[in-house]
Coordinates of N, CA and C in Angstrom, one line a residue:
M1 N 50.1 -151.7 -138.3 CA 51.0 -151.2 -139.3 C 51.5 -149.8 -138.9
M2 N 52.8 -149.6 -138.9 CA 53.4 -148.3 -138.5 C 53.1 -147.4 -139.7
G3 N 52.5 -146.3 -139.4 CA 52.2 -145.3 -140.5 C 53.3 -144.3 -140.7
P4 N 53.2 -143.5 -141.7 CA 54.3 -142.5 -142.0 C 54.6 -141.6 -140.9
D5 N 53.6 -141.1 -140.1 CA 53.9 -140.2 -139.0 C 54.7 -140.9 -137.9
T6 N 54.4 -142.2 -137.7 CA 55.2 -142.9 -136.7 C 56.6 -143.2 -137.2
V7 N 56.8 -143.4 -138.5 CA 58.1 -143.6 -139.1 C 58.9 -142.3 -138.9
D8 N 58.3 -141.2 -139.2 CA 59.0 -139.9 -139.0 C 59.4 -139.7 -137.5
A9 N 58.5 -140.1 -136.6 CA 58.8 -139.9 -135.2 C 59.9 -140.8 -134.7
C10 N 59.9 -142.0 -135.3 CA 61.0 -143.0 -134.9 C 62.4 -142.4 -135.4
I11 N 62.4 -141.9 -136.6 CA 63.7 -141.3 -137.2 C 64.1 -140.2 -136.3
E12 N 63.1 -139.3 -136.0 CA 63.5 -138.1 -135.2 C 64.0 -138.5 -133.8
L13 N 63.3 -139.5 -133.2 CA 63.8 -139.9 -131.8 C 65.1 -140.6 -131.9
A14 N 65.4 -141.4 -132.9 CA 66.7 -142.1 -133.0 C 67.8 -141.0 -133.2
S15 N 67.5 -140.0 -134.0 CA 68.4 -138.9 -134.3 C 68.8 -138.2 -133.0
A16 N 67.8 -138.0 -132.1 CA 68.0 -137.3 -130.8 C 68.7 -138.1 -129.8
L17 N 68.4 -139.4 -129.8 CA 69.0 -140.3 -128.7 C 70.3 -141.0 -129.1
S18 N 70.5 -141.2 -130.4 CA 71.7 -141.9 -130.9 C 71.9 -143.2 -130.3
P19 N 70.9 -144.1 -130.4 CA 71.1 -145.5 -129.8 C 72.2 -146.3 -130.6
V20 N 72.7 -147.3 -130.0 CA 73.7 -148.1 -130.6 C 73.1 -149.0 -131.6
L21 N 71.8 -149.4 -131.3 CA 71.1 -150.4 -132.2 C 69.7 -150.1 -132.2
V22 N 69.1 -150.2 -133.4 CA 67.7 -150.2 -133.6 C 67.3 -151.5 -134.2
D23 N 66.4 -152.2 -133.5 CA 65.9 -153.5 -133.9 C 64.5 -153.4 -134.5
I24 N 64.4 -153.6 -135.8 CA 63.1 -153.4 -136.5 C 62.4 -154.8 -136.5
T25 N 61.3 -154.8 -135.8 CA 60.6 -156.1 -135.7 C 59.1 -155.8 -135.8
G26 N 58.4 -156.8 -135.6 CA 56.9 -156.7 -135.6 C 56.4 -158.0 -136.3
G27 N 55.1 -158.0 -136.6 CA 54.6 -159.1 -137.3 C 55.3 -159.5 -138.5
A28 N 55.6 -158.5 -139.4 CA 56.4 -158.7 -140.6 C 56.7 -157.3 -141.1
P29 N 57.8 -156.8 -140.6 CA 58.2 -155.4 -140.9 C 58.4 -155.2 -142.4
E30 N 58.8 -156.3 -143.1 CA 59.0 -156.2 -144.6 C 57.8 -155.8 -145.3
L31 N 56.6 -156.0 -144.8 CA 55.4 -155.7 -145.4 C 55.0 -154.2 -145.3
N32 N 55.7 -153.4 -144.5 CA 55.4 -152.0 -144.3 C 55.9 -151.3 -145.5
P33 N 55.1 -150.5 -146.3 CA 55.6 -149.8 -147.4 C 56.5 -148.7 -147.1
D34 N 56.6 -148.2 -145.8 CA 57.5 -147.2 -145.4 C 58.8 -147.7 -144.9
L35 N 59.0 -149.0 -144.9 CA 60.3 -149.6 -144.4 C 61.5 -149.0 -145.1
P36 N 61.5 -148.9 -146.4 CA 62.8 -148.3 -147.0 C 63.1 -146.9 -146.5
R37 N 62.0 -146.1 -146.3 CA 62.2 -144.8 -145.8 C 62.7 -144.8 -144.3
L38 N 62.2 -145.7 -143.5 CA 62.6 -145.9 -142.1 C 64.1 -146.2 -142.1
I39 N 64.5 -147.2 -142.9 CA 65.9 -147.7 -142.9 C 66.8 -146.5 -143.3
A40 N 66.4 -145.9 -144.4 CA 67.3 -144.8 -144.9 C 67.4 -143.6 -143.8
G41 N 66.3 -143.3 -143.2 CA 66.3 -142.3 -142.2 C 67.1 -142.6 -140.9
L42 N 67.1 -143.9 -140.6 CA 67.8 -144.4 -139.4 C 69.3 -144.6 -139.6
R43 N 69.6 -144.8 -140.9 CA 71.0 -145.2 -141.2 C 72.0 -144.2 -140.7
D44 N 71.7 -142.9 -140.9 CA 72.7 -141.9 -140.5 C 72.7 -141.7 -138.9
A45 N 71.7 -142.1 -138.3 CA 71.6 -141.8 -136.8 C 72.0 -143.0 -135.9
V46 N 72.1 -144.2 -136.5 CA 72.3 -145.4 -135.7 C 73.4 -146.2 -136.3
P47 N 74.4 -146.6 -135.5 CA 75.5 -147.4 -136.0 C 75.1 -148.8 -136.5
Q48 N 74.1 -149.4 -135.8 CA 73.6 -150.7 -136.2 C 72.1 -150.8 -136.3
L49 N 71.7 -151.3 -137.5 CA 70.3 -151.6 -137.7 C 70.1 -153.1 -137.9
R50 N 69.1 -153.6 -137.3 CA 68.8 -155.0 -137.4 C 67.3 -155.2 -137.8
I51 N 67.0 -156.1 -138.7 CA 65.6 -156.4 -139.0 C 65.4 -157.8 -138.8
R52 N 64.3 -158.1 -138.2 CA 63.8 -159.5 -137.9 C 62.9 -159.9 -139.0
T53 N 63.1 -161.0 -139.6 CA 62.2 -161.5 -140.7 C 61.9 -163.0 -140.6
N54 N 60.8 -163.4 -141.1 CA 60.5 -164.8 -141.1 C 60.9 -165.4 -142.5
L55 N 61.5 -164.5 -143.3 CA 62.1 -164.9 -144.6 C 61.1 -165.0 -145.8
T56 N 59.9 -165.5 -145.6 CA 59.0 -165.7 -146.7 C 58.6 -164.4 -147.4
A57 N 58.5 -163.3 -146.6 CA 58.1 -162.0 -147.2 C 59.2 -161.5 -148.2
L58 N 60.4 -161.9 -147.9 CA 61.5 -161.5 -148.8 C 61.4 -162.1 -150.2
R59 N 60.7 -163.2 -150.3 CA 60.5 -163.8 -151.6 C 59.4 -163.3 -152.4
S60 N 58.6 -162.5 -151.9 CA 57.4 -161.9 -152.6 C 57.9 -160.9 -153.6
P61 N 57.3 -161.0 -154.8 CA 57.8 -160.0 -155.9 C 57.6 -158.6 -155.5
A62 N 56.6 -158.3 -154.6 CA 56.4 -156.9 -154.2 C 57.5 -156.4 -153.2
H63 N 58.2 -157.4 -152.6 CA 59.2 -157.0 -151.6 C 60.6 -157.5 -152.0
G64 N 60.8 -157.9 -153.3 CA 62.1 -158.5 -153.7 C 63.3 -157.6 -153.6
R65 N 63.0 -156.3 -153.7 CA 64.1 -155.3 -153.6 C 64.7 -155.1 -152.2
L66 N 64.0 -155.7 -151.2 CA 64.4 -155.4 -149.8 C 65.8 -156.0 -149.5
I67 N 66.1 -157.2 -150.1 CA 67.4 -157.7 -149.8 C 68.5 -156.8 -150.3
D68 N 68.3 -156.2 -151.5 CA 69.3 -155.2 -152.0 C 69.4 -154.0 -151.0
L69 N 68.2 -153.5 -150.6 CA 68.2 -152.4 -149.7 C 68.9 -152.7 -148.4
F70 N 68.6 -153.9 -147.8 CA 69.3 -154.3 -146.6 C 70.8 -154.3 -146.8
A71 N 71.3 -154.9 -147.9 CA 72.7 -155.0 -148.2 C 73.3 -153.6 -148.4
E72 N 72.7 -152.7 -149.2 CA 73.2 -151.4 -149.4 C 73.3 -150.6 -148.1
Q73 N 72.3 -150.7 -147.2 CA 72.3 -150.0 -146.0 C 73.0 -150.7 -144.8
K74 N 73.5 -151.9 -145.2 CA 74.3 -152.7 -144.2 C 73.4 -153.0 -142.9
V75 N 72.2 -153.5 -143.2 CA 71.2 -153.9 -142.2 C 71.5 -155.3 -141.8
R76 N 71.7 -155.6 -140.5 CA 71.9 -156.9 -140.0 C 70.5 -157.6 -140.1
V77 N 70.5 -158.9 -140.6 CA 69.3 -159.6 -140.7 C 69.2 -160.7 -139.7
L78 N 68.1 -160.8 -139.0 CA 67.9 -161.9 -138.0 C 66.7 -162.6 -138.6
A79 N 67.0 -163.8 -139.1 CA 65.9 -164.6 -139.7 C 65.5 -165.7 -138.7
S80 N 64.2 -165.9 -138.6 CA 63.7 -166.9 -137.7 C 63.2 -168.1 -138.5
L81 N 63.5 -169.3 -138.0 CA 63.0 -170.5 -138.5 C 62.5 -171.4 -137.3
P82 N 61.2 -171.8 -137.5 CA 60.7 -172.6 -136.4 C 61.1 -174.1 -136.4
G83 N 61.9 -174.5 -137.4 CA 62.3 -175.9 -137.5 C 63.3 -176.0 -138.6
A84 N 63.8 -177.2 -138.7 CA 64.9 -177.5 -139.7 C 64.4 -178.4 -140.9
T85 N 63.1 -178.7 -140.9 CA 62.6 -179.5 -141.9 C 61.3 -178.9 -142.5
A86 N 61.0 -179.3 -143.7 CA 59.8 -178.8 -144.4 C 58.5 -179.1 -143.6
P87 N 58.3 -180.3 -143.1 CA 57.1 -180.6 -142.4 C 56.9 -179.7 -141.2
V88 N 57.9 -179.4 -140.5 CA 57.8 -178.6 -139.2 C 57.5 -177.1 -139.6
V89 N 58.3 -176.6 -140.5 CA 58.1 -175.2 -140.9 C 56.8 -175.0 -141.6
D90 N 56.5 -175.9 -142.6 CA 55.2 -175.8 -143.3 C 54.0 -175.9 -142.4
S91 N 54.1 -176.7 -141.4 CA 52.9 -176.9 -140.5 C 52.7 -175.6 -139.7
Q92 N 53.7 -174.8 -139.4 CA 53.5 -173.6 -138.7 C 53.3 -172.4 -139.6
R93 N 53.9 -172.4 -140.8 CA 53.8 -171.2 -141.6 C 53.1 -171.4 -142.9
G94 N 52.7 -172.6 -143.2 CA 51.9 -172.8 -144.5 C 52.8 -173.6 -145.4
V95 N 52.1 -174.3 -146.3 CA 52.7 -175.2 -147.3 C 53.6 -174.4 -148.2
G96 N 54.9 -174.8 -148.3 CA 55.8 -174.1 -149.1 C 56.7 -173.1 -148.4
A97 N 56.4 -172.8 -147.1 CA 57.1 -171.8 -146.4 C 58.6 -172.2 -146.2
F98 N 58.9 -173.5 -146.0 CA 60.2 -174.0 -145.8 C 61.1 -173.7 -147.0
A99 N 60.5 -174.1 -148.2 CA 61.2 -173.9 -149.5 C 61.5 -172.4 -149.7
E100 N 60.4 -171.6 -149.4 CA 60.6 -170.1 -149.6 C 61.6 -169.6 -148.7
S101 N 61.7 -170.1 -147.5 CA 62.7 -169.6 -146.5 C 64.1 -170.0 -147.0
I102 N 64.3 -171.2 -147.5 CA 65.6 -171.6 -148.0 C 66.0 -170.7 -149.2
E103 N 65.1 -170.4 -150.0 CA 65.4 -169.6 -151.2 C 65.7 -168.2 -150.8
A104 N 65.0 -167.7 -149.7 CA 65.4 -166.3 -149.2 C 66.8 -166.3 -148.6
L105 N 67.1 -167.4 -147.9 CA 68.5 -167.5 -147.4 C 69.5 -167.5 -148.5
R106 N 69.2 -168.2 -149.5 CA 70.1 -168.3 -150.7 C 70.3 -166.9 -151.3
S107 N 69.2 -166.2 -151.4 CA 69.2 -164.8 -152.0 C 70.1 -163.9 -151.1
L108 N 69.9 -164.0 -149.8 CA 70.7 -163.2 -148.9 C 72.2 -163.6 -149.0
N109 N 72.5 -164.9 -149.1 CA 73.9 -165.3 -149.3 C 74.4 -164.8 -150.6
G110 N 73.6 -164.8 -151.6 CA 74.0 -164.3 -153.0 C 74.3 -162.8 -153.0
R111 N 73.7 -162.1 -152.0 CA 74.0 -160.7 -151.9 C 75.1 -160.4 -151.0
G112 N 75.7 -161.4 -150.4 CA 76.8 -161.2 -149.5 C 76.6 -161.5 -148.0
Y113 N 75.4 -161.8 -147.7 CA 75.1 -162.1 -146.2 C 75.6 -163.4 -145.8
G114 N 76.3 -163.4 -144.7 CA 76.9 -164.6 -144.1 C 78.1 -165.1 -144.8
N115 N 78.7 -164.3 -145.7 CA 79.9 -164.7 -146.4 C 81.2 -164.1 -146.0
G116 N 81.2 -163.4 -144.9 CA 82.4 -162.8 -144.4 C 82.6 -161.4 -145.0
D117 N 81.6 -160.9 -145.7 CA 81.7 -159.6 -146.4 C 81.2 -158.4 -145.5
G118 N 81.0 -158.7 -144.2 CA 80.5 -157.7 -143.3 C 79.0 -157.6 -143.2
L119 N 78.3 -158.3 -144.0 CA 76.8 -158.3 -144.0 C 76.4 -159.5 -143.1
L120 N 75.9 -159.1 -141.9 CA 75.6 -160.1 -140.9 C 74.2 -160.7 -141.0
L121 N 74.2 -162.1 -140.9 CA 73.0 -162.9 -141.0 C 73.0 -163.8 -139.8
D122 N 72.0 -163.6 -139.0 CA 71.8 -164.5 -137.8 C 70.5 -165.3 -138.1
I123 N 70.5 -166.5 -137.6 CA 69.3 -167.3 -137.7 C 68.8 -167.7 -136.3
A124 N 67.6 -167.3 -136.0 CA 67.0 -167.7 -134.8 C 66.2 -169.0 -135.0
Y125 N 66.8 -170.1 -134.5 CA 66.2 -171.4 -134.7 C 65.5 -171.8 -133.5
N126 N 64.2 -171.8 -133.6 CA 63.3 -172.1 -132.4 C 62.4 -173.3 -132.7
P127 N 63.0 -174.5 -132.7 CA 62.2 -175.6 -133.0 C 61.1 -175.9 -131.9
P128 N 60.1 -176.5 -132.3 CA 59.1 -176.9 -131.3 C 59.6 -178.0 -130.4
L129 N 59.1 -178.2 -129.3 CA 59.6 -179.3 -128.4 C 59.5 -180.6 -129.1
G130 N 60.5 -181.4 -128.9 CA 60.5 -182.7 -129.5 C 61.2 -182.8 -130.9
E131 N 61.5 -181.7 -131.5 CA 62.2 -181.8 -132.8 C 63.7 -181.9 -132.6

């Protein structure tokens, strides 16, 4: 888990280097309590921010505001799905993960993602062999 000092260092480094893109990734960056501060701090220094998500964390009540934050800060979302059916996704991520992922996608669409409003939503579809 990236701590507050590392968040500060990342913001400082991005401000100094002015990269074109910062890709926020990890096990589940949505679970980091400092994520809103990281996004806000990077927003002025970086033209494009992207966050990678497995979608299910976006459905948790503790992290429900993240979709609004992403939209307000114009963060590009890269959502990963390991399959196109409930049995495949649930077998890899736990029972109910497919339904939660679909609901998260609906929430993103409801906030303007993937609707031509400039909020970019990419889906990384990585099915297991044989699907």
